[in-house]
């Protein structure tokens, strides 16, 4: 069984993807990390380089990942499974003033 | 506490009549000191609206000189001011906008060494910076002094804001443990205009005690889609900077 989730991108990530919102079909037990990998495949190396640290290959710690407005850190981090209708927002911090 | 004058009652009448605010609220603003870090895109609307609201003491710090490329957003500075220090230009305009308040504008770079002295005994710190390293310095001083820190930041037509109450809410380092890479960011003046105004509303609410603060929530304004959302934030119990509070 598959279901739909919504991904919202902000600032530079939106610029790279060329989209502010993406709807994707996922299977049950799909985790945040699965979605990040799928998006990285879809939007290419530039997107991937913004998500993962080039040296450590870990997800950049300055990015905010929120499911329905709550940080994934408050859940099971990148192992958090998505549910039907969830919105995953990925926010790079912005520093302008 | 300094009392309101006849002039104050007239000047601020339209906010004094706000239910729940009243003369008591105005008196609190008059006797408050707000530290504004930066006199640029955010610092312009922040300082103008703090000044017209009658904040008794405004202290601004900025280390820049006005350039032509600033003028699409930094409405405190005008074409005729190019080459002038932003602190000077800000002081000149704000004194004319409201001659009844005390404005101090200092031409200086905020650093870890001088931040505590610059912030002094301010009641609130407003983040009107354009870079993360200085924001962290301000965040750390706010934690040390237990002063509320009203964060704002923009990118393009996007903006973010949150009110940090040290010991009670997530601090800037809990939210963003690591600074993004420095960049020349795109910006339309209306974005810092909007976020700066939100920051002032937070300051007024905090000082006067009305309403609910934007605490443990990150407000995200998305100008391209006209959406405003709030994301829940949580303190990091292991935060090296505020975890002890």
Short mmCIF file of C-alpha atoms in Angstrom, two decimals:
data_model
loop_
_atom_site.label_atom_id
_atom_site.label_comp_id
_atom_site.label_asym_id
_atom_site.label_seq_id
_atom_site.Cartn_x
_atom_site.Cartn_y
_atom_site.Cartn_z
CA UNK A 1 0.00 0.00 0.00
CA UNK A 2 1.35 3.40 -0.89
CA UNK A 3 0.32 6.85 0.31
CA UNK A 4 1.12 10.47 -0.40
CA UNK A 5 3.35 12.81 1.61
CA UNK A 6 4.20 16.40 0.97
CA UNK A 7 7.73 17.80 0.99
CA UNK A 8 8.27 21.53 1.45
CA UNK A 9 11.58 23.07 0.51
CA UNK A 10 12.87 26.50 1.49
CA UNK A 11 15.56 29.01 0.51
CA UNK A 12 18.54 27.49 -1.37
CA UNK A 13 17.02 23.99 -1.49
CA UNK A 14 13.98 25.38 -3.25
CA UNK A 15 16.21 27.18 -5.69
CA UNK A 16 18.12 23.98 -6.52
CA UNK A 17 14.99 21.83 -6.84
CA UNK A 18 13.11 24.53 -8.71
CA UNK A 19 10.04 23.67 -6.63
CA UNK A 20 8.70 24.76 -3.29
CA UNK A 21 6.47 21.76 -2.78
CA UNK A 22 6.64 18.18 -3.96
CA UNK A 23 4.12 15.42 -3.47
CA UNK A 24 5.48 11.91 -3.50
CA UNK A 25 4.00 8.44 -3.19
CA UNK A 26 5.74 6.35 -0.58
CA UNK A 27 5.34 2.88 0.79
CA UNK A 28 4.55 2.03 4.36
CA UNK A 29 7.52 2.23 6.75
CA UNK A 30 9.25 4.84 4.58
CA UNK A 31 11.61 6.86 6.76
CA UNK A 32 12.75 10.47 6.55
CA UNK A 33 16.13 9.18 5.38
CA UNK A 34 14.46 7.21 2.58
CA UNK A 35 12.76 10.39 1.41
CA UNK A 36 16.00 12.39 1.61
CA UNK A 37 17.73 9.75 -0.52
CA UNK A 38 14.88 9.76 -3.01
CA UNK A 39 14.97 13.57 -3.30
CA UNK A 40 18.75 13.52 -3.67
CA UNK A 41 18.39 11.08 -6.54
CA UNK A 42 15.65 13.18 -8.11
CA UNK A 43 17.33 16.58 -7.82
CA UNK A 44 20.95 15.61 -8.38
CA UNK A 45 24.35 16.27 -6.89
CA UNK A 46 23.84 19.93 -6.04
CA UNK A 47 20.86 19.04 -3.90
CA UNK A 48 22.73 16.14 -2.34
CA UNK A 49 25.70 18.41 -1.55
CA UNK A 50 23.40 20.78 0.31
CA UNK A 51 21.95 17.97 2.39
CA UNK A 52 25.02 15.86 3.15
CA UNK A 53 28.37 17.03 4.45
CA UNK A 54 30.94 16.28 1.76
CA UNK A 55 33.51 14.95 4.22
CA UNK A 56 31.52 13.13 6.86
CA UNK A 57 28.69 12.05 4.50
CA UNK A 58 26.33 12.83 7.37
CA UNK A 59 23.31 15.08 7.04
CA UNK A 60 24.36 18.70 7.63
CA UNK A 61 23.50 19.47 11.23
CA UNK A 62 22.34 22.99 10.47
CA UNK A 63 19.38 21.82 8.40
CA UNK A 64 15.97 21.68 10.04
CA UNK A 65 13.77 18.68 9.26
CA UNK A 66 10.22 19.08 10.48
CA UNK A 67 7.29 16.71 10.19
CA UNK A 68 4.04 18.63 10.48
CA UNK A 69 5.94 21.42 12.21
CA UNK A 70 7.83 19.26 14.68
CA UNK A 71 11.51 18.56 14.50
CA UNK A 72 12.50 15.00 13.61
CA UNK A 73 14.98 15.23 16.52
CA UNK A 74 11.98 15.08 18.84
CA UNK A 75 10.94 11.86 17.12
CA UNK A 76 13.21 9.13 15.87
CA UNK A 77 15.39 11.46 13.87
CA UNK A 78 15.97 10.32 10.30
CA UNK A 79 14.56 6.89 11.12
CA UNK A 80 11.16 8.45 11.76
CA UNK A 81 8.54 6.80 9.57
CA UNK A 82 6.18 8.96 7.58
CA UNK A 83 2.43 8.60 7.83
CA UNK A 84 -0.24 9.32 5.22
CA UNK A 85 -0.74 13.06 4.79
CA UNK A 86 2.49 14.07 6.57
CA UNK A 87 4.33 17.19 5.48
CA UNK A 88 8.09 17.06 5.72
CA UNK A 89 9.67 20.52 5.64
CA UNK A 90 13.39 20.91 5.01
CA UNK A 91 14.74 24.29 6.01
CA UNK A 92 18.25 25.55 5.60
CA UNK A 93 18.90 28.31 8.14
CA UNK A 94 18.87 31.74 6.55
CA UNK A 95 21.20 34.43 7.78
CA UNK A 96 20.17 37.55 5.93
CA UNK A 97 19.19 40.77 7.58
CA UNK B 1 9.65 54.77 36.90
CA UNK B 2 9.41 57.85 34.67
CA UNK B 3 5.82 59.03 34.23
CA UNK B 4 4.08 59.80 30.95
CA UNK B 5 3.92 63.46 29.94
CA UNK B 6 0.96 65.26 28.34
CA UNK B 7 2.88 65.02 25.09
CA UNK B 8 3.33 61.24 25.51
CA UNK B 9 -0.39 60.80 26.10
CA UNK B 10 -1.10 62.52 22.79
CA UNK B 11 1.72 61.00 20.77
CA UNK B 12 0.94 57.45 21.81
CA UNK B 13 -2.83 57.81 22.14
CA UNK B 14 -3.67 55.31 19.42
CA UNK B 15 -1.73 52.55 21.12
CA UNK B 16 -2.69 53.58 24.67
CA UNK B 17 -6.33 52.94 23.73
CA UNK B 18 -5.42 49.36 22.80
CA UNK B 19 -7.32 47.08 25.23
CA UNK B 20 -5.00 45.61 27.83
CA UNK B 21 -2.13 47.95 26.98
CA UNK B 22 -3.18 51.37 28.28
CA UNK B 23 -1.08 54.00 30.00
CA UNK B 24 0.58 51.33 32.12
CA UNK B 25 1.85 49.60 28.98
CA UNK B 26 3.12 52.85 27.53
CA UNK B 27 4.91 53.68 30.77
CA UNK B 28 6.69 50.31 30.58
CA UNK B 29 7.85 51.06 27.04
CA UNK B 30 9.05 54.50 28.07
CA UNK B 31 11.14 53.00 30.85
CA UNK B 32 12.64 50.23 28.73
CA UNK B 33 15.96 49.84 27.02
CA UNK B 34 16.20 47.84 23.79
CA UNK B 35 19.44 46.80 22.18
CA UNK B 36 19.28 46.60 18.38
CA UNK B 37 22.18 44.74 16.80
CA UNK B 38 22.52 46.07 13.27
CA UNK B 39 21.22 49.08 11.36
CA UNK B 40 20.59 47.39 8.01
CA UNK B 41 17.63 45.64 6.40
CA UNK B 42 16.11 44.40 9.66
CA UNK B 43 17.57 47.17 11.82
CA UNK B 44 15.80 49.83 9.78
CA UNK B 45 12.18 48.77 10.38
CA UNK B 46 13.03 47.49 13.85
CA UNK B 47 14.47 50.80 15.03
CA UNK B 48 11.85 52.96 13.29
CA UNK B 49 8.92 51.08 14.83
CA UNK B 50 10.57 50.84 18.25
CA UNK B 51 11.14 54.60 18.09
CA UNK B 52 7.61 55.53 17.06
CA UNK B 53 6.20 53.15 19.70
CA UNK B 54 7.99 55.19 22.36
CA UNK B 55 10.64 52.77 23.63
CA UNK B 56 12.46 55.11 26.01
CA UNK B 57 16.00 54.00 25.25
CA UNK B 58 17.21 52.46 22.01
CA UNK B 59 20.81 51.43 21.62
CA UNK B 60 21.95 50.44 18.13
CA UNK B 61 25.28 49.07 17.08
CA UNK B 62 26.49 48.78 13.50
CA UNK B 63 29.93 48.71 11.87
CA UNK B 64 29.03 49.42 8.26
CA UNK B 65 29.08 52.36 5.91
CA UNK B 66 26.13 52.95 3.58
CA UNK B 67 26.52 51.66 0.03
CA UNK B 68 24.26 52.07 -2.99
CA UNK B 69 23.40 48.34 -2.95
CA UNK B 70 21.95 48.70 0.58
CA UNK B 71 19.20 51.05 -0.51
CA UNK B 72 16.73 48.46 -1.84
CA UNK B 73 15.97 47.49 1.75
CA UNK B 74 17.67 49.66 4.36
CA UNK B 75 15.03 52.35 4.48
CA UNK B 76 16.71 54.23 7.30
CA UNK B 77 19.42 55.26 4.87
CA UNK B 78 18.88 57.40 1.83
CA UNK B 79 20.69 58.10 -1.42
CA UNK B 80 22.22 61.29 0.02
CA UNK B 81 23.76 59.24 2.87
CA UNK B 82 25.97 56.96 0.75
CA UNK B 83 29.42 56.80 2.34
CA UNK B 84 28.12 57.72 5.79
CA UNK B 85 28.25 55.41 8.81
CA UNK B 86 24.94 53.60 9.24
CA UNK B 87 25.04 54.29 12.98
CA UNK B 88 25.24 58.05 12.33
CA UNK B 89 22.55 57.97 9.67
CA UNK B 90 20.30 55.92 11.95
CA UNK B 91 20.76 58.31 14.86
CA UNK B 92 19.97 61.31 12.68
CA UNK B 93 16.72 59.84 11.28
CA UNK B 94 15.46 58.25 14.49
CA UNK B 95 16.01 61.46 16.49
CA UNK B 96 13.83 63.27 13.98
CA UNK B 97 11.19 60.53 13.88
CA UNK B 98 10.84 60.71 17.67
CA UNK B 99 12.73 63.44 19.51
CA UNK B 100 11.19 62.40 22.83
CA UNK B 101 13.23 59.23 23.26
CA UNK B 102 16.88 58.51 23.96
CA UNK B 103 18.76 57.05 21.01
CA UNK B 104 22.31 55.85 21.14
CA UNK B 105 23.91 54.62 17.92
CA UNK B 106 27.41 53.20 18.09
CA UNK B 107 29.77 52.56 15.19
CA UNK B 108 31.41 49.33 16.26
CA UNK B 109 31.80 45.66 15.35
CA UNK B 110 30.03 43.41 17.83
CA UNK B 111 32.49 40.77 19.05
CA UNK B 112 32.66 38.16 21.79
CA UNK B 113 34.96 40.55 23.67
CA UNK B 114 32.69 43.60 23.69
CA UNK B 115 29.17 42.17 23.42
CA UNK B 116 28.41 42.07 27.16
CA UNK B 117 29.50 45.65 27.62
CA UNK B 118 27.58 46.84 24.55
CA UNK B 119 24.37 45.04 25.54
CA UNK B 120 24.73 46.50 29.03
CA UNK B 121 21.53 46.41 31.05
CA UNK B 122 19.16 46.19 28.07
CA UNK B 123 15.74 44.64 28.68
CA UNK B 124 15.65 42.95 25.27
CA UNK B 125 18.12 42.24 22.47
CA UNK B 126 16.85 42.41 18.90
CA UNK B 127 18.74 40.40 16.32
CA UNK B 128 19.01 42.56 13.21
CA UNK B 129 22.26 41.02 12.02
CA UNK B 130 23.10 39.67 8.59
CA UNK B 131 25.34 36.80 9.65
CA UNK B 132 25.23 33.79 11.97
CA UNK B 133 28.55 34.17 13.82
CA UNK B 134 27.43 37.51 15.31
CA UNK B 135 23.99 36.09 16.05
CA UNK B 136 25.65 33.35 18.09
CA UNK B 137 27.65 35.98 20.00
CA UNK B 138 24.42 37.84 20.80
CA UNK B 139 22.65 34.59 21.72
CA UNK B 140 25.43 33.71 24.16
CA UNK B 141 25.32 37.15 25.78
CA UNK B 142 21.52 36.92 26.06
CA UNK B 143 21.89 33.55 27.83
CA UNK B 144 24.59 34.89 30.14
CA UNK B 145 22.51 37.92 31.08
CA UNK B 146 19.15 36.09 30.87
CA UNK B 147 17.80 38.74 28.51
CA UNK B 148 15.19 37.84 25.87
CA UNK B 149 16.61 37.67 22.37
CA UNK B 150 14.27 38.28 19.43
CA UNK B 151 15.67 36.53 16.38
CA UNK B 152 14.86 37.49 12.81
CA UNK B 153 16.44 36.47 9.51
CA UNK B 154 15.57 36.66 5.86
CA UNK B 155 16.45 35.22 2.47
CA UNK B 156 14.89 36.46 -0.74
CA UNK B 157 11.19 36.72 0.03
CA UNK B 158 11.43 34.36 3.00
CA UNK B 159 11.73 35.30 6.62
CA UNK B 160 11.99 33.63 10.00
CA UNK B 161 11.44 34.88 13.51
CA UNK B 162 11.36 33.50 17.02
CA UNK B 163 11.59 34.87 20.55
CA UNK B 164 14.21 33.27 22.74
CA UNK B 165 13.79 33.43 26.50
CA UNK B 166 17.00 32.02 27.99
CA UNK B 167 16.33 29.01 30.18
CA UNK B 168 12.75 28.70 29.02
CA UNK B 169 12.89 28.28 25.26
CA UNK B 170 15.17 26.81 22.66
CA UNK B 171 18.14 29.14 22.10
CA UNK B 172 19.53 29.95 18.67
CA UNK B 173 22.18 27.24 19.11
CA UNK B 174 19.51 24.66 20.04
CA UNK B 175 17.67 25.52 16.83
CA UNK B 176 20.67 25.93 14.55
CA UNK B 177 23.66 24.20 16.14
CA UNK B 178 25.82 25.03 13.16
CA UNK B 179 26.05 28.19 11.07
CA UNK B 180 25.26 28.01 7.37
CA UNK B 181 27.99 29.03 4.98
CA UNK B 182 28.25 32.83 4.59
CA UNK B 183 26.72 34.03 1.34
CA UNK B 184 25.60 37.16 -0.45
CA UNK B 185 21.90 36.58 0.11
CA UNK B 186 19.14 37.74 -2.20
CA UNK B 187 16.60 40.05 -0.58
CA UNK B 188 13.59 42.19 -1.36
CA UNK B 189 13.29 45.03 1.15
CA UNK B 190 9.75 44.10 2.06
CA UNK B 191 10.93 40.77 3.55
CA UNK B 192 13.08 42.34 6.31
CA UNK B 193 10.37 45.00 6.50
CA UNK B 194 7.84 42.36 7.50
CA UNK B 195 10.12 40.33 9.76
CA UNK B 196 11.47 43.48 11.45
CA UNK B 197 7.90 44.55 12.23
CA UNK B 198 7.17 41.12 13.72
CA UNK B 199 10.24 41.47 15.91
CA UNK B 200 9.01 44.85 17.17
CA UNK B 201 5.61 43.36 18.00
CA UNK B 202 7.41 40.70 20.03
CA UNK B 203 9.39 43.38 21.89
CA UNK B 204 6.26 45.42 22.66
CA UNK B 205 4.39 42.34 23.88
CA UNK B 206 7.28 41.25 26.06
CA UNK B 207 7.84 44.67 27.62
CA UNK B 208 4.19 45.44 28.22
CA UNK B 209 3.12 41.90 29.09
CA UNK B 210 0.27 41.67 26.59
CA UNK B 211 -0.48 38.80 24.22
CA UNK B 212 1.49 35.61 23.67
CA UNK B 213 5.08 35.53 22.57
CA UNK B 214 6.51 33.64 19.64
CA UNK B 215 8.37 31.32 21.99
CA UNK B 216 9.43 27.76 21.12
CA UNK B 217 7.99 28.40 17.69
CA UNK B 218 9.75 29.45 14.54
CA UNK B 219 7.54 31.63 12.39
CA UNK B 220 8.27 31.10 8.73
CA UNK B 221 7.09 33.62 6.21
CA UNK B 222 7.18 32.30 2.68
CA UNK B 223 6.66 35.27 0.40
CA UNK B 224 6.76 33.25 -2.82
CA UNK B 225 3.73 31.19 -1.78
CA UNK B 226 2.22 33.80 0.60
CA UNK B 227 2.21 31.20 3.36
CA UNK B 228 2.94 31.86 7.00
CA UNK B 229 3.57 28.83 9.17
CA UNK B 230 4.87 28.10 12.62
CA UNK B 231 7.17 25.24 13.41
CA UNK B 232 7.43 23.91 16.96
CA UNK B 233 10.84 24.16 18.55
CA UNK B 234 12.25 22.29 21.49
CA UNK B 235 15.12 23.01 23.82
CA UNK B 236 18.12 20.79 23.43
CA UNK B 237 18.73 19.53 26.96
CA UNK B 238 22.36 18.93 26.01
CA UNK B 239 22.89 22.37 24.50
CA UNK B 240 26.38 23.45 25.48
CA UNK B 241 25.23 27.05 25.71
CA UNK B 242 21.85 27.07 27.43
CA UNK B 243 21.50 23.49 28.73
CA UNK B 244 22.67 24.52 32.23
CA UNK B 245 19.79 26.97 32.72
#
